[in-house]
Coordinates of C-alpha atoms and ligand atoms in Angstrom, one line a residue:
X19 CA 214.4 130.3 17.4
X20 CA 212.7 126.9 18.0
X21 CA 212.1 125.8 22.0
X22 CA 211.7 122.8 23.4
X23 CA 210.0 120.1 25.0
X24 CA 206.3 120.4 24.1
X25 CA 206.9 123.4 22.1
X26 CA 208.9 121.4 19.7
X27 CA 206.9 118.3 18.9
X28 CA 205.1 118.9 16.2
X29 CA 208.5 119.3 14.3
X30 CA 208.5 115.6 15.0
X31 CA 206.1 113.3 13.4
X32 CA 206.0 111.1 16.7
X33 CA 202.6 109.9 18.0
X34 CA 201.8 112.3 21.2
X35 CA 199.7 109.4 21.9
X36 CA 203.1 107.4 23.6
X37 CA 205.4 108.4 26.1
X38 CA 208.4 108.3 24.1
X39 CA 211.8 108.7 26.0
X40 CA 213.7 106.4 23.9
X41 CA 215.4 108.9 21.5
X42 CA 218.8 106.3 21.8
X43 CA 217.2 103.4 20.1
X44 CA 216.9 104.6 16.8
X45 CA 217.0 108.5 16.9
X46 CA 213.4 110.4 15.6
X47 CA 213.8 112.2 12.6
X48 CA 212.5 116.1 12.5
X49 CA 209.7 116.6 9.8
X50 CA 212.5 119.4 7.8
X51 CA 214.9 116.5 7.6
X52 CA 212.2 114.3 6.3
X53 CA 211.4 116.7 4.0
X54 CA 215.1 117.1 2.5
X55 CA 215.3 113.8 2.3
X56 CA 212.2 113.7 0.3
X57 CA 213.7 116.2 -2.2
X58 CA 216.7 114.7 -2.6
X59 CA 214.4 111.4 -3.3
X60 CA 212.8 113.4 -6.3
X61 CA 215.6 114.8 -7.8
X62 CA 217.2 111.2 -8.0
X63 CA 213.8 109.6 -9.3
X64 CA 213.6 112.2 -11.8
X65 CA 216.3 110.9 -13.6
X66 CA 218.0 107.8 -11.8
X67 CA 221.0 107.6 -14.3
X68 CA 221.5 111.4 -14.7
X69 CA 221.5 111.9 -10.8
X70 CA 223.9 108.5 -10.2
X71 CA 226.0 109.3 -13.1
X72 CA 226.3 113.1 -12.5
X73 CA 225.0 114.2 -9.1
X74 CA 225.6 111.6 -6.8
X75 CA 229.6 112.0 -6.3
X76 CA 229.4 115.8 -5.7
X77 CA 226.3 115.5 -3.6
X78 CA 228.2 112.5 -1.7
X79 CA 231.4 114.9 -1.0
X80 CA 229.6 117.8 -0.3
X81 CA 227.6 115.7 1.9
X82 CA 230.6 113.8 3.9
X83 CA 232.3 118.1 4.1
X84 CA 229.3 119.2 5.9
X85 CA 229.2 115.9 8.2
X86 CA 233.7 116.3 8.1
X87 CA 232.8 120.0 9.4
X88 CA 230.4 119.1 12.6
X89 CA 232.8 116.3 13.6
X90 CA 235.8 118.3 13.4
X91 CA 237.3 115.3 10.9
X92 CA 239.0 115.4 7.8
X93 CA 236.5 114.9 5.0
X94 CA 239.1 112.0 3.4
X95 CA 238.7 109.9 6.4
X96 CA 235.4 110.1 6.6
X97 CA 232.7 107.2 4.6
X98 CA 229.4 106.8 5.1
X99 CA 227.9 103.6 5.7
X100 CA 224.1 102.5 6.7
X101 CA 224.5 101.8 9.9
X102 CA 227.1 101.5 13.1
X103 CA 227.0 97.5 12.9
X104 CA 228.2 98.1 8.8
X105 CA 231.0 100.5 10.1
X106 CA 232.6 98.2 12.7
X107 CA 231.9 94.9 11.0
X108 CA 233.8 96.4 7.9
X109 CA 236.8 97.3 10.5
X110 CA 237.0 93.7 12.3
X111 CA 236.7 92.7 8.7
X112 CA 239.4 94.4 7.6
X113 CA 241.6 93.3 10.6
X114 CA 243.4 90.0 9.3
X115 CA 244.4 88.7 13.0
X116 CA 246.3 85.8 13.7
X117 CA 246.0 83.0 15.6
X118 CA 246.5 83.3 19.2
X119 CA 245.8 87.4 19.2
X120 CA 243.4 88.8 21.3
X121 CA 240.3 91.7 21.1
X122 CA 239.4 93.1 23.8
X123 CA 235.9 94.6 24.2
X124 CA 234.3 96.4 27.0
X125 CA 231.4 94.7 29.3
X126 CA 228.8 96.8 28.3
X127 CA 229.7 96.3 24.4
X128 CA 226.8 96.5 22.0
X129 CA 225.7 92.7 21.6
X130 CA 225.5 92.9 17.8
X131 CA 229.2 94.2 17.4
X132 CA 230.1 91.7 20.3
X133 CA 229.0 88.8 18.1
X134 CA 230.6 90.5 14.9
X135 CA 234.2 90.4 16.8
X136 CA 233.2 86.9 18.2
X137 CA 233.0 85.4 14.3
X138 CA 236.0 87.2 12.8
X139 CA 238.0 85.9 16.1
X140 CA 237.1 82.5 15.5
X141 CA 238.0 82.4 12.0
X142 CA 241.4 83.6 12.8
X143 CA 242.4 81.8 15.7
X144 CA 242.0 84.9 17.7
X145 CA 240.0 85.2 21.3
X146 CA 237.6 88.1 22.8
X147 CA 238.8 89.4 26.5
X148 CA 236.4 90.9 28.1
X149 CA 237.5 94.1 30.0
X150 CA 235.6 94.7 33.3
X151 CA 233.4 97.9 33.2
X152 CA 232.4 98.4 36.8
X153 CA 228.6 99.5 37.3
X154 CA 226.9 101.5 38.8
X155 CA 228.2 104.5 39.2
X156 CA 232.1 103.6 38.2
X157 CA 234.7 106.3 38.5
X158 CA 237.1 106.5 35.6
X159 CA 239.8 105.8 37.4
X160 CA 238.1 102.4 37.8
X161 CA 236.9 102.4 34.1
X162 CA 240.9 102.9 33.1
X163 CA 241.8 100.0 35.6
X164 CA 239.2 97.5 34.2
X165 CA 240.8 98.0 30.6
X166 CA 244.5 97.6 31.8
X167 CA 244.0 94.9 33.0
X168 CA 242.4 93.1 30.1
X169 CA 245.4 94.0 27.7
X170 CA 248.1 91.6 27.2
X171 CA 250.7 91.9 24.4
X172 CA 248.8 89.7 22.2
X173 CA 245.8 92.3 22.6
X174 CA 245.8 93.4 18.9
X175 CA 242.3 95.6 18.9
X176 CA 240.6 97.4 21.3
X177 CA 236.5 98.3 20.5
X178 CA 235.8 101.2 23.3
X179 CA 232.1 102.2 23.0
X180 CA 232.2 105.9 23.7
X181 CA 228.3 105.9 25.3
X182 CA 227.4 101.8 26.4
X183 CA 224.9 100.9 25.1
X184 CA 222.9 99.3 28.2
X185 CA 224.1 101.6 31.0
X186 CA 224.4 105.2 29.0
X187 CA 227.8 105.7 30.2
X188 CA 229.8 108.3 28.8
X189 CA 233.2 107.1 28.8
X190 CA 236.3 108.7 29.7
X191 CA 237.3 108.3 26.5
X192 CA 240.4 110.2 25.7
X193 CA 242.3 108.3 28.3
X194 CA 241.3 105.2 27.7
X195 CA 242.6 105.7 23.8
X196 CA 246.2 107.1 25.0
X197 CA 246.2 104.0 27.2
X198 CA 245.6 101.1 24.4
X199 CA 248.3 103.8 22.5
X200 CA 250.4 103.5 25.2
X201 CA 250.3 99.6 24.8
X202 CA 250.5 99.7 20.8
X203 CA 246.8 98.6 21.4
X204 CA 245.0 99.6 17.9
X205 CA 241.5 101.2 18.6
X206 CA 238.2 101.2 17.1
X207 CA 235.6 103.6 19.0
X208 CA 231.8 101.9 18.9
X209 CA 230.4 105.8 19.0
X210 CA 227.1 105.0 18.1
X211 CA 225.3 107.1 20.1
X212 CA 227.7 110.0 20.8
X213 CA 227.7 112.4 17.3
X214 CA 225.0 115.2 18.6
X215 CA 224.6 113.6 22.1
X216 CA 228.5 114.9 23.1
X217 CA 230.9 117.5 21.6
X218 CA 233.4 115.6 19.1
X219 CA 236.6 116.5 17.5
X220 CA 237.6 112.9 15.8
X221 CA 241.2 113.2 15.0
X222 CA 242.3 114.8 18.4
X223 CA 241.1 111.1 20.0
X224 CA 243.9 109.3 18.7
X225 CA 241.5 106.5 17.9
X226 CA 242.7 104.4 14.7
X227 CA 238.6 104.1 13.6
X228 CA 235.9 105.6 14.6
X229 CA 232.6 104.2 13.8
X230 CA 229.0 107.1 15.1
X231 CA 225.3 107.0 13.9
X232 CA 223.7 110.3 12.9
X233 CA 220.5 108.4 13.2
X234 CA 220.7 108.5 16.9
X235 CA 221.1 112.0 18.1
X236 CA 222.0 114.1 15.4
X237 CA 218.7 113.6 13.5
X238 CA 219.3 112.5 10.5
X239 CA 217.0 109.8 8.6
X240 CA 217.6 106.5 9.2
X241 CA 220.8 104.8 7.4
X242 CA 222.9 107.5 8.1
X243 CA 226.3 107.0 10.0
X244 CA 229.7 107.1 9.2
X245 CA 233.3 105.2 9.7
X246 CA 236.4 107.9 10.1
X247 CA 239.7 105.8 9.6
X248 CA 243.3 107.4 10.7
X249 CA 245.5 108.3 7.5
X250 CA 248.1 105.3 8.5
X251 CA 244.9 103.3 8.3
X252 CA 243.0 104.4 5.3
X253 CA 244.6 101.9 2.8
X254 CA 243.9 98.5 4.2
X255 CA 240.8 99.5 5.7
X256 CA 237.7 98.2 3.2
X257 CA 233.9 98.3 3.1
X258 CA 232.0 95.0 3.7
X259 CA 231.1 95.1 -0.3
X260 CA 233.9 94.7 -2.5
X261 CA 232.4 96.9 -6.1
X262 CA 233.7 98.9 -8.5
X263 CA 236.2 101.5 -6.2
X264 CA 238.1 98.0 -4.9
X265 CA 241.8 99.2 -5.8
X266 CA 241.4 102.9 -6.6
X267 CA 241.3 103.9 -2.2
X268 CA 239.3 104.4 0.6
X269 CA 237.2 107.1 -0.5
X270 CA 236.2 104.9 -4.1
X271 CA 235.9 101.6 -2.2
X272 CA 233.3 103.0 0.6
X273 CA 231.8 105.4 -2.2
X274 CA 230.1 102.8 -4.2
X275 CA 229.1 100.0 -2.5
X276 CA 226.6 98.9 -5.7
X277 CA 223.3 100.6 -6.2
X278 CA 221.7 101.9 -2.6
X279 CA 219.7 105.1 -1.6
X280 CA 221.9 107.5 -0.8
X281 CA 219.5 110.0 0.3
X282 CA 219.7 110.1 4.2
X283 CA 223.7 110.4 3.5
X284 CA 222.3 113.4 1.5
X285 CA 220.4 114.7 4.2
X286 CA 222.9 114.9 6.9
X287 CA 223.7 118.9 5.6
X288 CA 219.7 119.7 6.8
X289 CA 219.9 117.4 10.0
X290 CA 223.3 119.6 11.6
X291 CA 221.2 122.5 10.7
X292 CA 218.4 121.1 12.4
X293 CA 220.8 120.3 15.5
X294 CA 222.9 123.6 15.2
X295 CA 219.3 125.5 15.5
X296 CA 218.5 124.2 19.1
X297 CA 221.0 126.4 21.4
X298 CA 223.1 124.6 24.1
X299 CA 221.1 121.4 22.7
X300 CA 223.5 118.7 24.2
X301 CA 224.1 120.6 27.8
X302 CA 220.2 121.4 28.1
X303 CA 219.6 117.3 27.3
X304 CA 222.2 116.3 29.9
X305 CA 221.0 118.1 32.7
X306 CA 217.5 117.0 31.8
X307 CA 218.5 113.3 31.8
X308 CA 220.2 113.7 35.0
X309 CA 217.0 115.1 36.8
X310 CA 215.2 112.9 35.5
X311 CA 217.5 109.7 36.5
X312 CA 217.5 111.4 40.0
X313 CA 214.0 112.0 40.2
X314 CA 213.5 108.2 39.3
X315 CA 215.6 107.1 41.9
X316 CA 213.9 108.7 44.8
X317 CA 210.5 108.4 43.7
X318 CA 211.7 104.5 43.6
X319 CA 214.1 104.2 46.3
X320 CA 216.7 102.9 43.9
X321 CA 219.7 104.3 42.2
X322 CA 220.9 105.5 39.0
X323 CA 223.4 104.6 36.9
X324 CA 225.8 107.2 36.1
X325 CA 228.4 109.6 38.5
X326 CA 227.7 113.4 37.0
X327 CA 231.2 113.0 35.0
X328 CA 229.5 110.0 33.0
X329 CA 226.8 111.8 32.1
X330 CA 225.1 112.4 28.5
X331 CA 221.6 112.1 27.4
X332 CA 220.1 109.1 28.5
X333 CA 220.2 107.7 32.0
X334 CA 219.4 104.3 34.0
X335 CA 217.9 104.0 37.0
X336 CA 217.2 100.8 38.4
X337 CA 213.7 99.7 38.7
X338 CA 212.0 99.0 41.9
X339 CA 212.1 94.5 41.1
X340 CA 213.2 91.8 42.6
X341 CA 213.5 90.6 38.8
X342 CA 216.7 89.9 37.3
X343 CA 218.2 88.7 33.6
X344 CA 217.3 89.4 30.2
X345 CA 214.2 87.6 29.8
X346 CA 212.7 89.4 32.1
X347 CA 214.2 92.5 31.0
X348 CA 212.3 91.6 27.7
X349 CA 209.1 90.8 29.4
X350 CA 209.2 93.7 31.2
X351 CA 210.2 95.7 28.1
X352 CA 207.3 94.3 26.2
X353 CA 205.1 95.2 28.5
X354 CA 205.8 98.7 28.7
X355 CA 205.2 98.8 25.2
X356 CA 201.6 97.4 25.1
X357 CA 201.0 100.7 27.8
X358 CA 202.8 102.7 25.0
X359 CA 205.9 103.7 26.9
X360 CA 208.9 103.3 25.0
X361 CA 211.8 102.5 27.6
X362 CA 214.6 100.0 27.2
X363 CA 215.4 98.1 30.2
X364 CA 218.4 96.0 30.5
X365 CA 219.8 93.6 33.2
X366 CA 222.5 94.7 34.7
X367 CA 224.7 94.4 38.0
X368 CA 221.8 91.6 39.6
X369 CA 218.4 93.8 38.5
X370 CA 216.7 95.5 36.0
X371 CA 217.5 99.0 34.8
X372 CA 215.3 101.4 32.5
X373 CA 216.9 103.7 30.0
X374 CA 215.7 107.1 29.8
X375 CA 216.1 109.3 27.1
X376 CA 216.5 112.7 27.6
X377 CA 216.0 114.2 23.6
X378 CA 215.0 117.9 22.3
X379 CA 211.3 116.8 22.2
X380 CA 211.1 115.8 25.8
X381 CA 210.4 117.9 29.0
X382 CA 210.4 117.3 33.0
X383 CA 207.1 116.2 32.4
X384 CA 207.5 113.2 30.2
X385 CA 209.1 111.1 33.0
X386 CA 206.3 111.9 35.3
X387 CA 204.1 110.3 32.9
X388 CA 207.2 107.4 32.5
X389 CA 207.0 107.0 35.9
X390 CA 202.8 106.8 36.5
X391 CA 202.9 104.3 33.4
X392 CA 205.8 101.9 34.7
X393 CA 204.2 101.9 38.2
X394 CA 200.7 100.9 36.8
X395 CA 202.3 98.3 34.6
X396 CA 204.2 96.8 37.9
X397 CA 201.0 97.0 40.2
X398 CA 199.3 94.8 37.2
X399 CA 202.3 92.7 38.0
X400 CA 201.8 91.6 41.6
Ligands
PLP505 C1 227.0 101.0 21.3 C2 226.2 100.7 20.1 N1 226.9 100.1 19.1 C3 226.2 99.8 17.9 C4 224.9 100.0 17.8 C5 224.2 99.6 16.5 O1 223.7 100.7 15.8 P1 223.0 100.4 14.5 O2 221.7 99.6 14.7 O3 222.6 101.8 13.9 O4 223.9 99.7 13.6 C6 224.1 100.6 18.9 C7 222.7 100.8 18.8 O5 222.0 101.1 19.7 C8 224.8 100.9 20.1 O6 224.2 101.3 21.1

């Protein structure tokens, strides 16, 4: 049985020489996943044609079972796809809104997604609303209240981030779905960060799309996420790539999207095995992120982000600034770089907040060190 923390590093190829609590950026893949992926490389250079021609359809489905299995999903709903950004582009692509319809979109909405729905609005005639997400600390009760009020019956789409990206909420999801239901609201889920950070059964939701990167925190190679689509859905929902599937369904469309390397798709079997092998991996990282958020916020005299209920694996806590905005947010972030912490920090709610990670690699002590490096980089400040 593997531990953690420390005792788990060198399965990561990470430099020890960097704090790195930033596992929600872009995920760190585990040397045995790297390794799959590297076999799966070799068989396919082997033979290019054999492998495409032969083994990539069975390796793809056997693939998209294994990754169906963990998310509790039907493996026909399920396509993979490079990246979160592919997977919701590809829905608001799919879309066909009229003029004068509406998509609403949460405060905290990913930037890159928030632009994607911004450009297919505008080419229909269609407007983004902007629901209110209360921070920090918001209860869901106020989370439910800032949606409501944003739909309007010419709200055709709602795009629900299950964790924000900014402020690591996790979001009382469920409810917020079987409200936009309640309104015939459509719904696609941004979940890019929730497959291995929170438990998921994808069907239950009652979501219409549901777009999750196993690159984040289910540790599988980079380029490897998924799109699940409802049933009702599946046959006018298309990939961004029309190729040689266009006509013959879902599963042929988002199959072959033209020659790519499919071989972190192929590796998601030996990343759930990787996950699967740390027990209680998503409680034990929860409870980490919350100390440390908590320990943050007294050493700093500030505040974290999140109410218990909202809590996954990351965590803000707002930084000890009088700073605000996000070019200072950048500034800051860059220079907590150069002193090889890797951080985000984001402006939010009139001040700057750092993101914490709390992954399998990391222990208590990693956001002493956070802390000792952010406070020299500050004093070098003033
Ligand atoms: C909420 C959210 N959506 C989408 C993305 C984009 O993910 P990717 O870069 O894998 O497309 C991110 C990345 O952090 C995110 O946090």
């Amino acid at each position: 049985m593997m531990g953690f923390g420390a005792a788990l590093q060198a399965e990561f190829p990470l430099d020890p020489g960097w704090v790195t609590v930033n596992h929600g950026s872009y995920g760190a893949t585990p040397r045995r996943v790297l390794a799959a992926q590297a076999a799966w490389r070799a068989r396919l250079e082997a033979q290019p044609t054999r492998f495409m021609t032969l083994e990539y359809e069975p390796a793809m489905a056997a693939a998209g079972a294994a990754l169906a299995g963990f998310l509790g999903a039907d493996a026909a709903g399920l396509a993979f796809l490079e990246n979160a950004t592919t997977g919701c582009n590809a829905v608001l692509r799919s879309l066909a809104l009229a003029p004068g319809e509406e998509v609403v979109l949460l405060g905290h909405a990913y930037g890159a997604v928030r632009k994607a729905a911004g450009v297919v609005a505008a080419a229909a005639g269609a407007r983004l609303v902007e629901a209110a997400l209360p921070f920090p600390r918001p209860s869901a009760a106020a989370v439910l209240a800032g949606l409501a009020a944003a739909l309007t019956p010419r709200t055709r789409l709602a795009v629900l981030d299950h964790i924000t990206s900014p402020s690591a909420l996790v979001l009382p999801l469920g409810e917020m779905v079987a409200l936009c239901r309640a309104r015939g609201v459509s719904v696609l889920v941004d979940g890019a960060h929730a497959p291995g950070q929170v438990a998921l059964a994808l069907p239950a939701l009652g979501a219409d799309w549901y777009v999750g990167n196993c690159h984040k925190w289910l540790f599988a190679p980079k380029g490897c996420a998924f799109l699940w689509t409802a049933p009702e859905r599946r046959a006018g929902t298309h990939p961004l790539v029309v190729s040689h599937g266009l006509g013959q369904g879902y599963q042929a469309e988002f199959g072959w999207t033209g020659t790519r390397d499919p071989t972190a798709f192929l590796s998601v079997e030996a990343a759930i095995g990787f996950h699967a092998a740390l027990p209680r991996l998503m409680d034990r990282n929860h409870a980490l992120a919350a100390a440390a958020g908590a320990m943050l916020a007294a050493r700093w005299g500030t505040e974290a982000g999140a109410r218990p209920e909202m809590q996954g694996s990351m965590a803000v806590v707002r930084l000890p600034v009088a700073a605000e905005g996000p070019a200072a947010a950048l500034a800051l972030r860059r220079r907590l770089l150069a002193a090889r912490l890797d951080a985000p920090v984001f402006a939010l709610a009139g001040g700057l907040w750092l993101r914490l990670s709390a992954a399998a690699y990391n222990e208590a002590a990693d956001y002493v060190r956070l802390a000792e490096r952010v406070e020299a980089v500050l004093a070098a400040e003033a």
